[in-house]
Amino acid sequence: MQAMPHVLLVEDEPAIADTLVYALETECFTVTHALTGTDALAAAILGNFDFAILDIGLPDMTGLEVCRRLREISAIPVLFLTARDGELDRILGLELGGDDYVTKPFSPREIVARVRAILRRSAPTAQTSAAAAPTSLHHDAATMRIHCLGTPLDLTAHEYKLLLVLMKQPGRVFTRDQLLDQAWQDPGAVTDRTVDAHIKSIRSKLRATRGGAENLIETRRGLGYSLVQKS
Ligand code: CA
């Protein structure tokens, strides 16, 4: 993560957005503000964000839809802003891979505190230098290839997306459901077993590249998978 975490703020009410931008920038965050879901997703494709704050009620699509599409390209933490005390929004939001939610009205300080807490929780290596590679894997976004110690891996599309999700947050344990949500366009059509099969295949490809060396993907029994963090 960068020294000044970059936050994507998606909020269509200028007054709320202004106070949040001010509060976050005061606390040394860099903020990109989008008024619509479409603008937010366009920014997400181009930008290198560490965090997203998504208002649920947007003019062109819901924040939930923004999150679903964001999850196809990014594993960054998501905080939802919800106008009503909408239980359904909360449940849906967290199922879609959101990390937390705040109900309006809120204080900007509360939002900053939540963002900090979630970043601490989801990125235990935030204090290490950005130059230090957390694993021996390298992602080349332009060619959409993942390299292991310089050797490009021959991955299927789903294996690629799956490994990319794990690589975005080394050390974080992802449940099979989270991996399905983030690496499959239509997670309903596949099962937990599918994730296991793909992980097995990725491991064998990694082993082949590394000459049978260590296992980069760790199984947390009863929980899920995580990418092993190297010091
Ligand atoms: Ca709104």
Tab-separated table of C-alpha atoms and ligand atoms in Angstrom:
chain	number	residue	atom	x	y	z
A	1	MET	CA	0.000	0.000	0.000
A	2	GLN	CA	1.075	3.547	-0.701
A	3	ALA	CA	2.203	5.901	2.062
A	4	MET	CA	-0.966	7.923	1.534
A	5	PRO	CA	-3.746	5.391	0.974
A	6	HIS	CA	-5.844	6.217	-2.088
A	7	VAL	CA	-9.583	6.152	-1.427
A	8	LEU	CA	-12.267	5.934	-4.113
A	9	LEU	CA	-15.312	7.791	-2.756
A	10	VAL	CA	-18.603	7.258	-4.590
A	11	GLU	CA	-21.284	9.632	-3.292
A	12	ASP	CA	-23.827	11.626	-5.291
A	13	GLU	CA	-24.668	14.181	-2.585
A	14	PRO	CA	-22.065	16.967	-2.912
A	15	ALA	CA	-22.467	18.196	0.695
A	16	ILE	CA	-21.751	14.739	2.143
A	17	ALA	CA	-18.938	14.124	-0.331
A	18	ASP	CA	-17.275	17.461	0.479
A	19	THR	CA	-17.164	16.810	4.225
A	20	LEU	CA	-15.796	13.304	3.666
A	21	VAL	CA	-13.140	14.445	1.196
A	22	TYR	CA	-12.080	17.136	3.651
A	23	ALA	CA	-11.956	14.736	6.621
A	24	LEU	CA	-10.023	12.068	4.717
A	25	GLU	CA	-7.521	14.490	3.181
A	26	THR	CA	-6.934	16.049	6.603
A	27	GLU	CA	-6.029	12.554	7.808
A	28	CYS	CA	-3.511	12.078	4.978
A	29	PHE	CA	-5.607	10.044	2.562
A	30	THR	CA	-5.661	10.765	-1.148
A	31	VAL	CA	-9.262	10.882	-2.355
A	32	THR	CA	-10.815	10.470	-5.789
A	33	HIS	CA	-14.496	11.396	-5.753
A	34	ALA	CA	-17.047	10.029	-8.220
A	35	LEU	CA	-20.709	11.124	-8.376
A	36	THR	CA	-22.035	8.054	-10.188
A	37	GLY	CA	-21.389	4.322	-10.320
A	38	THR	CA	-20.329	4.562	-13.949
A	39	ASP	CA	-17.704	7.200	-13.188
A	40	ALA	CA	-16.512	5.205	-10.181
A	41	LEU	CA	-15.979	2.016	-12.179
A	42	ALA	CA	-14.159	3.938	-14.918
A	43	ALA	CA	-11.871	5.421	-12.250
A	44	ALA	CA	-11.379	2.014	-10.618
A	45	ILE	CA	-10.127	0.501	-13.869
A	46	LEU	CA	-7.559	3.276	-14.332
A	47	GLY	CA	-6.603	4.052	-10.750
A	48	ASN	CA	-4.640	2.239	-8.119
A	49	PHE	CA	-6.942	2.384	-5.107
A	50	ASP	CA	-6.475	1.011	-1.604
A	51	PHE	CA	-10.045	1.465	-0.434
A	52	ALA	CA	-13.575	2.209	-1.694
A	53	ILE	CA	-16.405	4.036	0.090
A	54	LEU	CA	-19.667	3.336	-1.730
A	55	ASP	CA	-22.960	5.142	-1.181
A	56	ILE	CA	-25.781	2.645	-1.750
A	57	GLY	CA	-28.218	5.142	-3.290
A	58	LEU	CA	-26.623	6.410	-6.502
A	59	PRO	CA	-28.402	7.926	-9.528
A	60	ASP	CA	-27.372	5.344	-12.126
A	61	MET	CA	-26.990	2.079	-10.178
A	62	THR	CA	-26.888	0.970	-6.544
A	63	GLY	CA	-23.673	0.915	-4.556
A	64	LEU	CA	-24.217	-2.832	-4.284
A	65	GLU	CA	-24.008	-3.132	-8.060
A	66	VAL	CA	-20.866	-0.966	-8.067
A	67	CYS	CA	-19.353	-3.340	-5.482
A	68	ARG	CA	-20.278	-6.427	-7.500
A	69	ARG	CA	-18.585	-5.024	-10.621
A	70	LEU	CA	-15.643	-3.661	-8.640
A	71	ARG	CA	-15.085	-7.174	-7.272
A	72	GLU	CA	-14.482	-8.427	-10.820
A	73	ILE	CA	-11.373	-6.277	-11.048
A	74	SER	CA	-10.281	-5.528	-7.496
A	75	ALA	CA	-10.118	-6.977	-3.996
A	76	ILE	CA	-9.796	-3.654	-2.139
A	77	PRO	CA	-11.798	-3.193	1.084
A	78	VAL	CA	-15.250	-1.626	0.682
A	79	LEU	CA	-17.211	0.475	3.186
A	80	PHE	CA	-20.886	1.078	2.354
A	81	LEU	CA	-22.806	4.251	3.187
A	82	THR	CA	-26.503	3.574	3.565
A	83	ALA	CA	-29.158	6.276	3.890
A	84	ARG	CA	-31.794	4.227	5.619
A	85	ASP	CA	-31.409	1.753	8.378
A	86	GLY	CA	-31.787	-0.854	5.648
A	87	GLU	CA	-31.148	-4.308	7.011
A	88	LEU	CA	-31.363	-5.795	3.524
A	89	ASP	CA	-28.773	-3.382	2.146
A	90	ARG	CA	-26.410	-4.359	4.929
A	91	ILE	CA	-26.782	-8.065	4.429
A	92	LEU	CA	-26.529	-7.792	0.654
A	93	GLY	CA	-23.581	-5.432	0.919
A	94	LEU	CA	-21.591	-7.694	3.181
A	95	GLU	CA	-22.446	-10.756	1.091
A	96	LEU	CA	-21.185	-8.944	-1.991
A	97	GLY	CA	-17.790	-8.578	-0.386
A	98	GLY	CA	-18.214	-5.321	1.500
A	99	ASP	CA	-16.169	-5.041	4.696
A	100	ASP	CA	-18.403	-2.759	6.731
A	101	TYR	CA	-21.258	-0.247	6.480
A	102	VAL	CA	-22.217	3.043	8.115
A	103	THR	CA	-25.756	4.394	8.310
A	104	LYS	CA	-26.381	8.077	7.533
A	105	PRO	CA	-26.209	10.502	9.205
A	106	PHE	CA	-22.655	9.856	10.351
A	107	SER	CA	-19.745	11.981	11.473
A	108	PRO	CA	-16.817	12.236	9.033
A	109	ARG	CA	-14.519	11.271	11.912
A	110	GLU	CA	-16.418	8.012	12.305
A	111	ILE	CA	-15.826	7.213	8.634
A	112	VAL	CA	-12.103	7.970	8.891
A	113	ALA	CA	-11.853	5.729	11.964
A	114	ARG	CA	-13.651	2.874	10.165
A	115	VAL	CA	-11.448	3.197	7.089
A	116	ARG	CA	-8.325	3.057	9.252
A	117	ALA	CA	-9.603	0.044	11.192
A	118	ILE	CA	-10.502	-1.889	8.041
A	119	LEU	CA	-7.168	-1.088	6.372
A	120	ARG	CA	-5.318	-2.296	9.481
A	121	ARG	CA	-7.385	-5.471	9.557
A	122	SER	CA	-7.102	-6.288	5.859
A	123	ALA	CA	-3.476	-5.306	5.222
A	124	PRO	CA	-1.210	-6.481	8.047
A	125	THR	CA	1.837	-5.612	5.929
A	126	ALA	CA	0.852	-1.990	5.413
A	127	GLN	CA	3.877	-0.875	7.405
A	128	THR	CA	6.405	-2.640	5.205
A	129	SER	CA	8.062	-0.870	2.325
A	130	ALA	CA	6.108	-0.783	-0.920
A	131	ALA	CA	9.259	-1.921	-2.720
A	132	ALA	CA	9.449	-5.185	-0.798
A	133	ALA	CA	7.656	-7.887	-2.764
A	134	PRO	CA	5.393	-9.771	-0.348
A	135	THR	CA	5.672	-12.992	-2.370
A	136	SER	CA	7.705	-14.329	-5.256
A	137	LEU	CA	4.730	-13.685	-7.527
A	138	HIS	CA	4.465	-10.711	-9.841
A	139	HIS	CA	1.390	-9.528	-11.730
A	140	ASP	CA	1.760	-7.883	-15.112
A	141	ALA	CA	-1.534	-6.039	-15.658
A	142	ALA	CA	-0.845	-5.179	-19.316
A	143	THR	CA	-0.352	-8.782	-20.413
A	144	MET	CA	-2.702	-10.127	-17.705
A	145	ARG	CA	-0.120	-12.676	-16.694
A	146	ILE	CA	1.219	-13.729	-13.318
A	147	HIS	CA	4.919	-14.504	-13.064
A	148	CYS	CA	6.504	-16.762	-10.489
A	149	LEU	CA	10.147	-15.845	-9.935
A	150	GLY	CA	10.220	-14.367	-13.426
A	151	THR	CA	8.540	-17.295	-15.187
A	152	PRO	CA	5.049	-16.581	-16.607
A	153	LEU	CA	2.451	-19.060	-15.335
A	154	ASP	CA	0.213	-20.757	-17.878
A	155	LEU	CA	-3.103	-20.199	-16.079
A	156	THR	CA	-6.705	-20.498	-17.231
A	157	ALA	CA	-8.865	-17.370	-16.907
A	158	HIS	CA	-10.389	-18.518	-13.619
A	159	GLU	CA	-7.058	-19.631	-12.171
A	160	TYR	CA	-5.636	-16.226	-13.082
A	161	LYS	CA	-8.494	-14.329	-11.411
A	162	LEU	CA	-8.386	-16.568	-8.359
A	163	LEU	CA	-4.655	-16.160	-7.831
A	164	LEU	CA	-4.949	-12.410	-8.423
A	165	VAL	CA	-7.536	-12.119	-5.631
A	166	LEU	CA	-5.171	-13.925	-3.244
A	167	MET	CA	-2.196	-11.813	-4.366
A	168	LYS	CA	-3.978	-8.514	-3.708
A	169	GLN	CA	-3.942	-9.254	0.042
A	170	PRO	CA	-1.184	-11.713	0.972
A	171	GLY	CA	-1.792	-13.312	4.343
A	172	ARG	CA	-5.523	-12.618	4.313
A	173	VAL	CA	-7.677	-15.747	4.510
A	174	PHE	CA	-10.411	-15.851	1.877
A	175	THR	CA	-13.370	-18.199	2.289
A	176	ARG	CA	-14.399	-20.256	-0.718
A	177	ASP	CA	-17.522	-18.086	-1.043
A	178	GLN	CA	-15.436	-14.916	-1.150
A	179	LEU	CA	-13.178	-16.425	-3.805
A	180	LEU	CA	-16.196	-17.533	-5.845
A	181	ASP	CA	-17.732	-14.068	-5.611
A	182	GLN	CA	-14.557	-12.334	-6.673
A	183	ALA	CA	-13.214	-14.626	-9.372
A	184	TRP	CA	-16.398	-15.856	-11.074
A	185	GLN	CA	-18.855	-13.683	-12.987
A	186	ASP	CA	-21.696	-16.063	-12.119
A	187	PRO	CA	-20.789	-17.664	-8.783
A	188	GLY	CA	-24.208	-19.343	-8.568
A	189	ALA	CA	-23.267	-21.763	-11.327
A	190	VAL	CA	-20.300	-23.297	-9.500
A	191	THR	CA	-19.618	-24.878	-6.108
A	192	ASP	CA	-17.003	-24.796	-3.370
A	193	ARG	CA	-15.484	-27.869	-5.004
A	194	THR	CA	-14.739	-25.750	-8.068
A	195	VAL	CA	-12.559	-23.459	-5.986
A	196	ASP	CA	-10.708	-26.423	-4.502
A	197	ALA	CA	-10.093	-27.889	-7.962
A	198	HIS	CA	-8.736	-24.619	-9.306
A	199	ILE	CA	-6.491	-24.097	-6.264
A	200	LYS	CA	-5.128	-27.599	-6.741
A	201	SER	CA	-4.358	-26.848	-10.376
A	202	ILE	CA	-2.694	-23.495	-9.547
A	203	ARG	CA	-0.559	-25.218	-6.915
A	204	SER	CA	0.645	-27.832	-9.335
A	205	LYS	CA	1.560	-25.125	-11.856
A	206	LEU	CA	3.416	-23.192	-9.141
A	207	ARG	CA	5.230	-26.336	-8.031
A	208	ALA	CA	6.269	-27.086	-11.601
A	209	THR	CA	7.711	-23.578	-11.930
A	210	ARG	CA	9.496	-23.622	-8.641
A	211	GLY	CA	10.879	-27.109	-8.951
A	212	GLY	CA	8.713	-28.604	-6.211
A	213	ALA	CA	9.586	-25.871	-3.710
A	214	GLU	CA	7.355	-24.421	-0.996
A	215	ASN	CA	3.603	-24.197	-1.186
A	216	LEU	CA	2.608	-20.583	-1.807
A	217	ILE	CA	-1.107	-21.111	-1.212
A	218	GLU	CA	-1.944	-22.152	2.306
A	219	THR	CA	-5.074	-24.113	3.207
A	220	ARG	CA	-6.709	-22.937	6.431
A	221	ARG	CA	-8.780	-25.946	7.297
A	222	GLY	CA	-12.466	-25.104	7.727
A	223	LEU	CA	-11.808	-21.479	6.723
A	224	GLY	CA	-10.392	-21.084	3.250
A	225	TYR	CA	-7.173	-20.166	1.484
A	226	SER	CA	-4.496	-17.509	1.774
A	227	LEU	CA	-1.332	-16.584	-0.043
A	228	VAL	CA	1.737	-17.201	2.101
A	229	GLN	CA	3.429	-13.984	3.096
A	230	LYS	CA	7.192	-13.820	2.809
A	231	SER	CA	9.150	-11.607	5.175
B	1	CA	CA	-27.063	8.961	-2.391
